[in-house]
Tab-separated table of C-alpha atoms in Angstrom:
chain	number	residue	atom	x	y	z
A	27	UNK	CA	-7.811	-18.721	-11.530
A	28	UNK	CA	-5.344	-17.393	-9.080
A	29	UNK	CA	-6.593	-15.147	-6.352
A	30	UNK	CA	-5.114	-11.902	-4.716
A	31	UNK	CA	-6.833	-10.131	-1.611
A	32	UNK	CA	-7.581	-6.813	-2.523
A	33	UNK	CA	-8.388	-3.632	-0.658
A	34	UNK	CA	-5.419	-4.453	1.795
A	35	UNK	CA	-4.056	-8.053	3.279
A	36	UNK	CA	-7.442	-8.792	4.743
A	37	UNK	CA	-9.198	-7.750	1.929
A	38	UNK	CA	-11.392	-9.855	0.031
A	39	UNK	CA	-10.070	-12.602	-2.428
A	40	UNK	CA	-10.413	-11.589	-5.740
A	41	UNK	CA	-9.275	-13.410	-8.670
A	42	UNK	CA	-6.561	-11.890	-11.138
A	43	UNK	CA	-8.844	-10.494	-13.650
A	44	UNK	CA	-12.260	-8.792	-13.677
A	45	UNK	CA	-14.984	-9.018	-15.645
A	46	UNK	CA	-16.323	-6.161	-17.025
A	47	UNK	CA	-19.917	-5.957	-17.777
A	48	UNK	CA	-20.529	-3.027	-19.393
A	49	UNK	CA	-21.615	-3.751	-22.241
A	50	UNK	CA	-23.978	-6.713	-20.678
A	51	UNK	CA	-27.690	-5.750	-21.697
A	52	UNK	CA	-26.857	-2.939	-23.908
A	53	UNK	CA	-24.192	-4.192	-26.948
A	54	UNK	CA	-24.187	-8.346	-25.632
A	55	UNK	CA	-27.534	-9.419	-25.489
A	56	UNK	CA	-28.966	-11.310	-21.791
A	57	UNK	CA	-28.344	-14.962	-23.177
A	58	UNK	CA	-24.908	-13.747	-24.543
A	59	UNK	CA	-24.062	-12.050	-21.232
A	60	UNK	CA	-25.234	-14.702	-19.153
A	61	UNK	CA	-22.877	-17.281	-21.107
A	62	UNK	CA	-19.558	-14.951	-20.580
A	63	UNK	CA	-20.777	-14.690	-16.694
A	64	UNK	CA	-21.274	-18.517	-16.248
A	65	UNK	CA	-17.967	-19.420	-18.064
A	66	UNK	CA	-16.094	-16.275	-16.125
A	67	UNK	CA	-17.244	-18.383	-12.642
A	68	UNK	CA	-16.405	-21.967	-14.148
A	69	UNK	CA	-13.231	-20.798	-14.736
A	70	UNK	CA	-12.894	-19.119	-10.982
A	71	UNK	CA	-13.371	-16.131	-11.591
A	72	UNK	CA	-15.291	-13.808	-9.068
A	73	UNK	CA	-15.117	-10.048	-9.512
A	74	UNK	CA	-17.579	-8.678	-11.917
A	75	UNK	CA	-17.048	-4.941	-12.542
A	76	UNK	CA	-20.324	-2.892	-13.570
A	77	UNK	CA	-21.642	0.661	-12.918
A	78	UNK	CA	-24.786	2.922	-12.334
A	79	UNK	CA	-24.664	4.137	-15.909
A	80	UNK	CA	-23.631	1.607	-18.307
A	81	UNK	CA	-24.189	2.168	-20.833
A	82	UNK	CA	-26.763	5.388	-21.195
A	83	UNK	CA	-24.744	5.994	-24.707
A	84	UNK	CA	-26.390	3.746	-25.988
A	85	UNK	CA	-29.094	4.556	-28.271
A	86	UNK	CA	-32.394	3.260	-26.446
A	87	UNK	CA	-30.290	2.647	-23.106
A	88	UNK	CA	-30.508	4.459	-19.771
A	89	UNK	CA	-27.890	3.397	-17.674
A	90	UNK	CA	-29.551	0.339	-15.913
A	91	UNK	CA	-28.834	-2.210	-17.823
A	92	UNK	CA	-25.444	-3.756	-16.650
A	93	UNK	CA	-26.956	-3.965	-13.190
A	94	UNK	CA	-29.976	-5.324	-14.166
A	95	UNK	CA	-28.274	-8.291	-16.167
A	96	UNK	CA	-25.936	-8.928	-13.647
A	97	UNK	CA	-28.627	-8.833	-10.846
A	98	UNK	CA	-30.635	-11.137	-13.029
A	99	UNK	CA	-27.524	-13.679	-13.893
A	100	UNK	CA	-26.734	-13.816	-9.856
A	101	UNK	CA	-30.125	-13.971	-8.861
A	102	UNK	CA	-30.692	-17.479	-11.377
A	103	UNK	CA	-27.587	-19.212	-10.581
A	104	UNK	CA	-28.154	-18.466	-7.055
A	105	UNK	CA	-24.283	-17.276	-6.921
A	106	UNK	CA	-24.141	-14.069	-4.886
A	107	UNK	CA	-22.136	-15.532	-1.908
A	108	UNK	CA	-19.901	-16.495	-4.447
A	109	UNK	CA	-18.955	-13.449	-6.141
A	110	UNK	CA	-17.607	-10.170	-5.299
A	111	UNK	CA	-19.630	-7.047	-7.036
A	112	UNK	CA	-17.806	-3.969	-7.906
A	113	UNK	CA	-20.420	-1.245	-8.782
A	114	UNK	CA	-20.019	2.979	-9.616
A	115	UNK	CA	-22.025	5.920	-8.797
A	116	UNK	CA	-21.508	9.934	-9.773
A	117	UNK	CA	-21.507	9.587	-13.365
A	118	UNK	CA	-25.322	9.024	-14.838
A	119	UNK	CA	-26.416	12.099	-16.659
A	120	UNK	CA	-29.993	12.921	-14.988
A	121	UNK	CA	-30.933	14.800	-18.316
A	122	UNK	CA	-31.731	11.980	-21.001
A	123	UNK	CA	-29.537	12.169	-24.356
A	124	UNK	CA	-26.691	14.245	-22.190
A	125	UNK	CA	-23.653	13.234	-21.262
A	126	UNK	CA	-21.254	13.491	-18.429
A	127	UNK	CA	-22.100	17.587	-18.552
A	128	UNK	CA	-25.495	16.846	-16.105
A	129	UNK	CA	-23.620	13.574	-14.388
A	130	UNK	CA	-25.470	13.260	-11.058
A	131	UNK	CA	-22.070	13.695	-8.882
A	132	UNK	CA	-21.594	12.740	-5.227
A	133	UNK	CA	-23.366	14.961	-3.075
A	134	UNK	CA	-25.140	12.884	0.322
A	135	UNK	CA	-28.233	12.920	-1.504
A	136	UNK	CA	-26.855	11.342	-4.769
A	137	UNK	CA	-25.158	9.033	-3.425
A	138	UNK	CA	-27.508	7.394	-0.515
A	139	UNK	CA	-30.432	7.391	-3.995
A	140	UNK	CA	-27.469	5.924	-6.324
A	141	UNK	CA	-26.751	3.134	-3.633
A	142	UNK	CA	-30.484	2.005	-3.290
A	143	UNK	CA	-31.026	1.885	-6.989
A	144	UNK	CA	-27.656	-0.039	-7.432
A	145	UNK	CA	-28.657	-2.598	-4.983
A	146	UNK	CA	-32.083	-3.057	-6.601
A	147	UNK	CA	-30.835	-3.454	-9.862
A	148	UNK	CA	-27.876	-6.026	-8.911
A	149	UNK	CA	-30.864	-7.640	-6.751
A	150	UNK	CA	-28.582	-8.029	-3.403
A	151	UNK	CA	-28.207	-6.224	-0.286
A	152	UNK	CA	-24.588	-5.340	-0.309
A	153	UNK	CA	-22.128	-4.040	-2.794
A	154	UNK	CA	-18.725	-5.371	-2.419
A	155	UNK	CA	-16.884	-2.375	-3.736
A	156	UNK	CA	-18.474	0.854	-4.649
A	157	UNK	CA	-16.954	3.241	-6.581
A	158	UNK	CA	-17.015	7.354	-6.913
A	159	UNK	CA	-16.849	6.877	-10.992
A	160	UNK	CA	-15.629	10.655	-11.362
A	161	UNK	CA	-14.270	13.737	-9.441
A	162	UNK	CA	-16.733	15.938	-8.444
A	163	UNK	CA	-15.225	19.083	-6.869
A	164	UNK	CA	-18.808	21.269	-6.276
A	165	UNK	CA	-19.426	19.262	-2.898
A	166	UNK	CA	-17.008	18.991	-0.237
A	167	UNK	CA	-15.166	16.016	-0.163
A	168	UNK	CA	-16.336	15.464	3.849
A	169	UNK	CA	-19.909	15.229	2.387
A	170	UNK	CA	-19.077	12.411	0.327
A	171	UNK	CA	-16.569	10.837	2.188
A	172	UNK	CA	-19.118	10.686	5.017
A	173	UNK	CA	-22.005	9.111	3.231
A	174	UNK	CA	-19.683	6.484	1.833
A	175	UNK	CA	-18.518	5.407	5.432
A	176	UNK	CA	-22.305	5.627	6.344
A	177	UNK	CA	-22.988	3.141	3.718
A	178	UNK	CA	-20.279	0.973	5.100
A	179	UNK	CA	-21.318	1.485	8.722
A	180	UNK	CA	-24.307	-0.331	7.575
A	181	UNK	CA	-23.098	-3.073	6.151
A	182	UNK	CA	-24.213	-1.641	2.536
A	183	UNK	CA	-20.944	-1.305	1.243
A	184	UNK	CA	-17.688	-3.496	1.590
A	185	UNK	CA	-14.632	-1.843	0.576
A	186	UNK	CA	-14.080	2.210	-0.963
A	187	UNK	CA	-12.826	3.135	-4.280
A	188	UNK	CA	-11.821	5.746	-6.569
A	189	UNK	CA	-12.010	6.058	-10.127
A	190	UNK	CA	-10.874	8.844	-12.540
A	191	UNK	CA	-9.006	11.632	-10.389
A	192	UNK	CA	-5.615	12.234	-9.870
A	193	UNK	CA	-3.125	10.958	-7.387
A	194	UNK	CA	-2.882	13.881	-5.360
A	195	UNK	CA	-6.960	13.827	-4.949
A	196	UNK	CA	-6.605	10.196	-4.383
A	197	UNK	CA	-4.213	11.137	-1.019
A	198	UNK	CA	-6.408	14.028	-0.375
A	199	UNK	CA	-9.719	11.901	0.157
A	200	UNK	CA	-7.638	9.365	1.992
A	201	UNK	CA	-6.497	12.140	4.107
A	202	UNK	CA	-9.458	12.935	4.875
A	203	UNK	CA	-10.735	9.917	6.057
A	204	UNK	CA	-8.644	8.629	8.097
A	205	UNK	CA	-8.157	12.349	10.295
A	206	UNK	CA	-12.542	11.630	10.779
A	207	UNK	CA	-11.834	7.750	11.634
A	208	UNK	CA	-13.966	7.290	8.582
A	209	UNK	CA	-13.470	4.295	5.831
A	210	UNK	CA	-10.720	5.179	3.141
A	211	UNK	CA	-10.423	4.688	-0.204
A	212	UNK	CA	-8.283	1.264	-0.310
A	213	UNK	CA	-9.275	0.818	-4.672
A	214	UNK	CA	-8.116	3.462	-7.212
A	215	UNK	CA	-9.376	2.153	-10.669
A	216	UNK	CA	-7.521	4.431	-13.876
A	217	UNK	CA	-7.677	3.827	-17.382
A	218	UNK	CA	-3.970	1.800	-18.235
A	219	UNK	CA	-2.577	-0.310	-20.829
A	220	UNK	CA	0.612	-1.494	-23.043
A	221	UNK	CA	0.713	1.500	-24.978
A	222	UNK	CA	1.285	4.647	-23.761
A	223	UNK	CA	-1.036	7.906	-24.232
A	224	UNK	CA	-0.263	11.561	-24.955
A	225	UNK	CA	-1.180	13.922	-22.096
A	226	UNK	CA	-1.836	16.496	-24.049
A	227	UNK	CA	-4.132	15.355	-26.311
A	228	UNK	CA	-7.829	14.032	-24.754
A	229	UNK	CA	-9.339	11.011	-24.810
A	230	UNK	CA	-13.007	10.713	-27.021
A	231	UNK	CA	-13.973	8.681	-24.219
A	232	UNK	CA	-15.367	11.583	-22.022
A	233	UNK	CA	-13.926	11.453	-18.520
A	234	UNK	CA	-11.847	8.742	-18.749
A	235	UNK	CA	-8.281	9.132	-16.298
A	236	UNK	CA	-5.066	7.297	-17.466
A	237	UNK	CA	-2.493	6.131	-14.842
A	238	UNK	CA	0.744	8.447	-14.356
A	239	UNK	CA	3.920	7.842	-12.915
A	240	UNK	CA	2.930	9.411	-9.742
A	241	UNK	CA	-0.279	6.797	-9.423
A	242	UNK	CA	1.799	3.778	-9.734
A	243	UNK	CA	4.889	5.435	-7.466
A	244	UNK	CA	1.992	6.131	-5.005
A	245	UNK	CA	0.253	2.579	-4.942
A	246	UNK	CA	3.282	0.888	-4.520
A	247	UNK	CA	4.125	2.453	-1.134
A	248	UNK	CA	0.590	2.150	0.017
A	249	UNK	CA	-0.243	-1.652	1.290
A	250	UNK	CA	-3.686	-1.235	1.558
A	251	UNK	CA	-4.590	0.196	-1.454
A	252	UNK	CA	-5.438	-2.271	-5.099
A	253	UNK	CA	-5.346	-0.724	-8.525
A	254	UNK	CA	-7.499	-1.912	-11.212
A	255	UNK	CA	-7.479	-0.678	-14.714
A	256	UNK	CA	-10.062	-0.418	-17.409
A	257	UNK	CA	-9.333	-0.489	-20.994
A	258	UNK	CA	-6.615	-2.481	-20.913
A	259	UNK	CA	-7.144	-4.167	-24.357
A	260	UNK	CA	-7.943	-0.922	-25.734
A	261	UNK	CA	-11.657	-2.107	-27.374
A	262	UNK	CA	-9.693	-4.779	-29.476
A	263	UNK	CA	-6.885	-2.244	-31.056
A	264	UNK	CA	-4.142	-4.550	-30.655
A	265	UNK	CA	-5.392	-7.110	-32.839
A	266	UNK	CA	-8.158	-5.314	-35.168
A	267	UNK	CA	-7.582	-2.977	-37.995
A	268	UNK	CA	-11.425	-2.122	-37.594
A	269	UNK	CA	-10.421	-0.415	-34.235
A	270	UNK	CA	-8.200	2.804	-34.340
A	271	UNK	CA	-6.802	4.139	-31.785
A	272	UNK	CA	-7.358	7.409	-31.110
A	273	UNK	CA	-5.624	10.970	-31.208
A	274	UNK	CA	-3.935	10.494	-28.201
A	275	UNK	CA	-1.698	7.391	-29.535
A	276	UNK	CA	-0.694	9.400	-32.227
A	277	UNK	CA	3.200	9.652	-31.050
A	278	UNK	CA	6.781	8.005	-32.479
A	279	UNK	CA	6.371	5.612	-29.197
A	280	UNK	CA	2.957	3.585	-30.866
A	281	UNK	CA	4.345	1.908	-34.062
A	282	UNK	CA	7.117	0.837	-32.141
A	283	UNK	CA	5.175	-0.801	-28.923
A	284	UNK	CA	2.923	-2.149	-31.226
A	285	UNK	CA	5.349	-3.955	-33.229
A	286	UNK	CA	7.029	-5.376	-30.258
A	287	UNK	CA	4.160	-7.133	-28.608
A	288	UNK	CA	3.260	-8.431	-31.726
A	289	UNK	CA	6.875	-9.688	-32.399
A	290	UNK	CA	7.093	-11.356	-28.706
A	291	UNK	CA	3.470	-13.011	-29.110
A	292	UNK	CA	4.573	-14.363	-31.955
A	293	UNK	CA	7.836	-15.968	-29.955
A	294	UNK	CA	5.800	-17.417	-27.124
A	295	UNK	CA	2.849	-18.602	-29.056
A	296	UNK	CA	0.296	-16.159	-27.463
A	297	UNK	CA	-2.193	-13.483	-28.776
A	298	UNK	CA	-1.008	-9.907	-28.427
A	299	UNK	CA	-4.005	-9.515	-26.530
A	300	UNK	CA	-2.540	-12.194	-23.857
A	301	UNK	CA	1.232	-10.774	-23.751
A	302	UNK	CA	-0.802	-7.372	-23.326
A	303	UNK	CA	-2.447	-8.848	-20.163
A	304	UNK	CA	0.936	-10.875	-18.796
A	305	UNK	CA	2.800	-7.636	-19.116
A	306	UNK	CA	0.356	-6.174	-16.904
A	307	UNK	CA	0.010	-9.221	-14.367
A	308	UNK	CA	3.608	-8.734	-13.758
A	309	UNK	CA	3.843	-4.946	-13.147
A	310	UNK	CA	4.697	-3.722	-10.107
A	311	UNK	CA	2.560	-3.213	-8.859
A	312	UNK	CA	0.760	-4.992	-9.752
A	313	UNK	CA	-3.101	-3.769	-10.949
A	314	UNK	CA	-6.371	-6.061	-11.294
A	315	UNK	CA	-6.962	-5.870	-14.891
A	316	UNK	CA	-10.848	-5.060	-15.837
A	317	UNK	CA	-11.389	-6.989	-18.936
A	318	UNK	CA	-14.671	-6.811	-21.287
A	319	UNK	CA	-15.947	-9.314	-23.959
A	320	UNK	CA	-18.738	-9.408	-26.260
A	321	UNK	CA	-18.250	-13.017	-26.528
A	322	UNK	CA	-17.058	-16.601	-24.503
A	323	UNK	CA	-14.865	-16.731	-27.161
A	324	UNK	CA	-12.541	-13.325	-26.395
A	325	UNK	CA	-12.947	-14.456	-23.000
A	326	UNK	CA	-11.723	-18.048	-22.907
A	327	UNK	CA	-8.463	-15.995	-25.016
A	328	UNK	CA	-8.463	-13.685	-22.137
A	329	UNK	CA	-8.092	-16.644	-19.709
A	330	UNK	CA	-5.027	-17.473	-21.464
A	331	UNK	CA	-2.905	-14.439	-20.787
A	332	UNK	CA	-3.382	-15.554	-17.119
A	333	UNK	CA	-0.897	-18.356	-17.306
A	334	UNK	CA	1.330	-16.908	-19.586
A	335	UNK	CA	4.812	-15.719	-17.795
A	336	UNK	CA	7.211	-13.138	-19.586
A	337	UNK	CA	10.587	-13.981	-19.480
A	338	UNK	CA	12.866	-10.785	-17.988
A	339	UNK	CA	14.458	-10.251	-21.243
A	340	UNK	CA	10.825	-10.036	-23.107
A	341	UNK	CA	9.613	-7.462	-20.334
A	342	UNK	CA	12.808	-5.530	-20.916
A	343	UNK	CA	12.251	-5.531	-24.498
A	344	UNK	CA	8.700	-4.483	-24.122
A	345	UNK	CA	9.223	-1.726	-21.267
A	346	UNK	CA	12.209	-0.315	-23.742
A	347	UNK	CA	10.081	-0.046	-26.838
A	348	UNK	CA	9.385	3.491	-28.290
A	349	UNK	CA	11.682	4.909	-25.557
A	350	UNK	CA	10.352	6.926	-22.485
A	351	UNK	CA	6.787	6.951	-22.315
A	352	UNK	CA	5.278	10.081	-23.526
A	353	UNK	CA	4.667	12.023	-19.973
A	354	UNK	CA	8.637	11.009	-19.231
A	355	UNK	CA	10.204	12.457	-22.403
């Protein structure tokens, strides 16, 4: 698998795609997860993307299980120095059976607590990137900001990132940071895929941020900063009639996306799936695509939108599909 650096040019080398664990010990059972996870490093990959409260939907779950497997996976194939661990805090509920409504948040307290448990679970002694998973707007953003660079200071932490605010907030937090001399934010992670949302309507998925306009005008003119997007295969939509889409890709724009990536993947001899990812890979700029499987199976057809290259005339036909984007018309 190819590698970028992320985080900036001296960044760490992370290969093109992620691997996202959430559903590891919750919906893919520990032998299951543990297969994806050892095929994932045979075929180089190295950035596993999990979080302090996958998946507490679950019925039965709590929030530690993703860790816990992945701690468990790394810990028996004696791998950590090998991979690079991208972990969240600010969004476990610390009421059982609630949701994001009691989310712990990022206050000093939270987060120093959050940090500990995380590197418990994962079994390691440094996270590689951690994330704030949502805004949190009732503590100052020097309080957080602070403990984060703490947690770097201390060779805890690796790199900064932010997940689910806007761009503005984004800037703000950078801002921030760098007028205290403190670690920045240099990862913004947004929800982002082929097909194009509504902004008016909300997703089910409760807090989840999709990249704008403004996000990917604003990475692009910052060199040290890496996006990486989540749900970029939208839970199997493009290819299963067992997976609706939701409310919010209810527009004239859908039909007519969906039809051409299915039209091109059927010219190049790919899954829609795989032009889905390609189309991605060759954004600009470009984001680090967070991919999840239940299965080595969707994975090893993951793998093989990494070598697939769009001609300029298929990208054209794909950007031009359905017209402007909904948050453009």
């Amino acid at each position: 698998m190819r590698r970028r650096n992320i985080g900036g040019p001296s960044g760490p080398s992370a290969g093109l795609l992620s691997l996202g664990a959430m559903p590891f010990g919750s919906l893919v059972d520990e032998a299951t997860s543990f297969a994806i996870l050892d095929r994932f490093r045979e075929a180089g990959g190295n950035l596993i993307d999990t979080a302090n409260n996958y998946a507490f939907w679950i019925p039965g779950c709590t929030g530690d299980e993703s860790e816990t497997v992945v701690g468990r996976w790394m810990e028996s194939r004696g791998v950590r120095d090998e991979m690079l661990i991208s972990t969240k805090a600010g969004a476990r509920p610390t009421v059982p059976g609630t949701g994001l409504e009691t989310a712990e948040g990022l206050s000093d307290a939270v987060i120093r607590s959050a940090a500990q448990d995380s590197l418990r679970r994962l079994r390691t002694d440094r996270i590689d990137v951690y994330w704030t998973h949502i805004e949190d707007r009732s503590v100052p953003l020097e309080e957080t900001l602070g403990t984060l660079d703490a947690l770097v200071r201390h060779g805890q932490v690796r790199l900064l990132g932010s997940s689910n605010q806007p761009a503005w907030r984004m800037e703000q937090a950078r801002a921030t940071s760098r007028s205290h001399g403190w670690t920045p934010y240099t990862c913004v992670q947004q929800r982002y895929s082929y097909l194009q949302p509504r902004f008016d309507v909300a997703f089910p998925e409760s807090g989840h941020v999709h990249v704008t306009a403004e996000l990917l005008d604003y990475v692009r003119n910052e060199p040290d900063l890496t996006l990486t997007t989540y749900s970029t295969l939208l839970s199997g939509a493009y290819t299963r009639a067992d997976k609706p889409l939701s409310a919010a890709y209810e527009h004239p724009g859908t039909p007519a996306r969906l039809a051409a990536v299915r039209e091109v993947a059927a010219e190049v001899g790919a899954t829609p799936n795989q032009v889905v990812l390609a189309w991605l890979l060759g954004g600009d700029p470009q984001p680090l695509p967070v991919v999840g499987v239940s299965s080595v199976a969707q994975l090893d057809e993951v793998l093989g939108g990494l070598d697939l290259k769009l001609e300029p005339e298929l990208r054209t036909r794909l950007d031009r599909a359905g017209g402007p984007p909904p948050q453009d018309a």
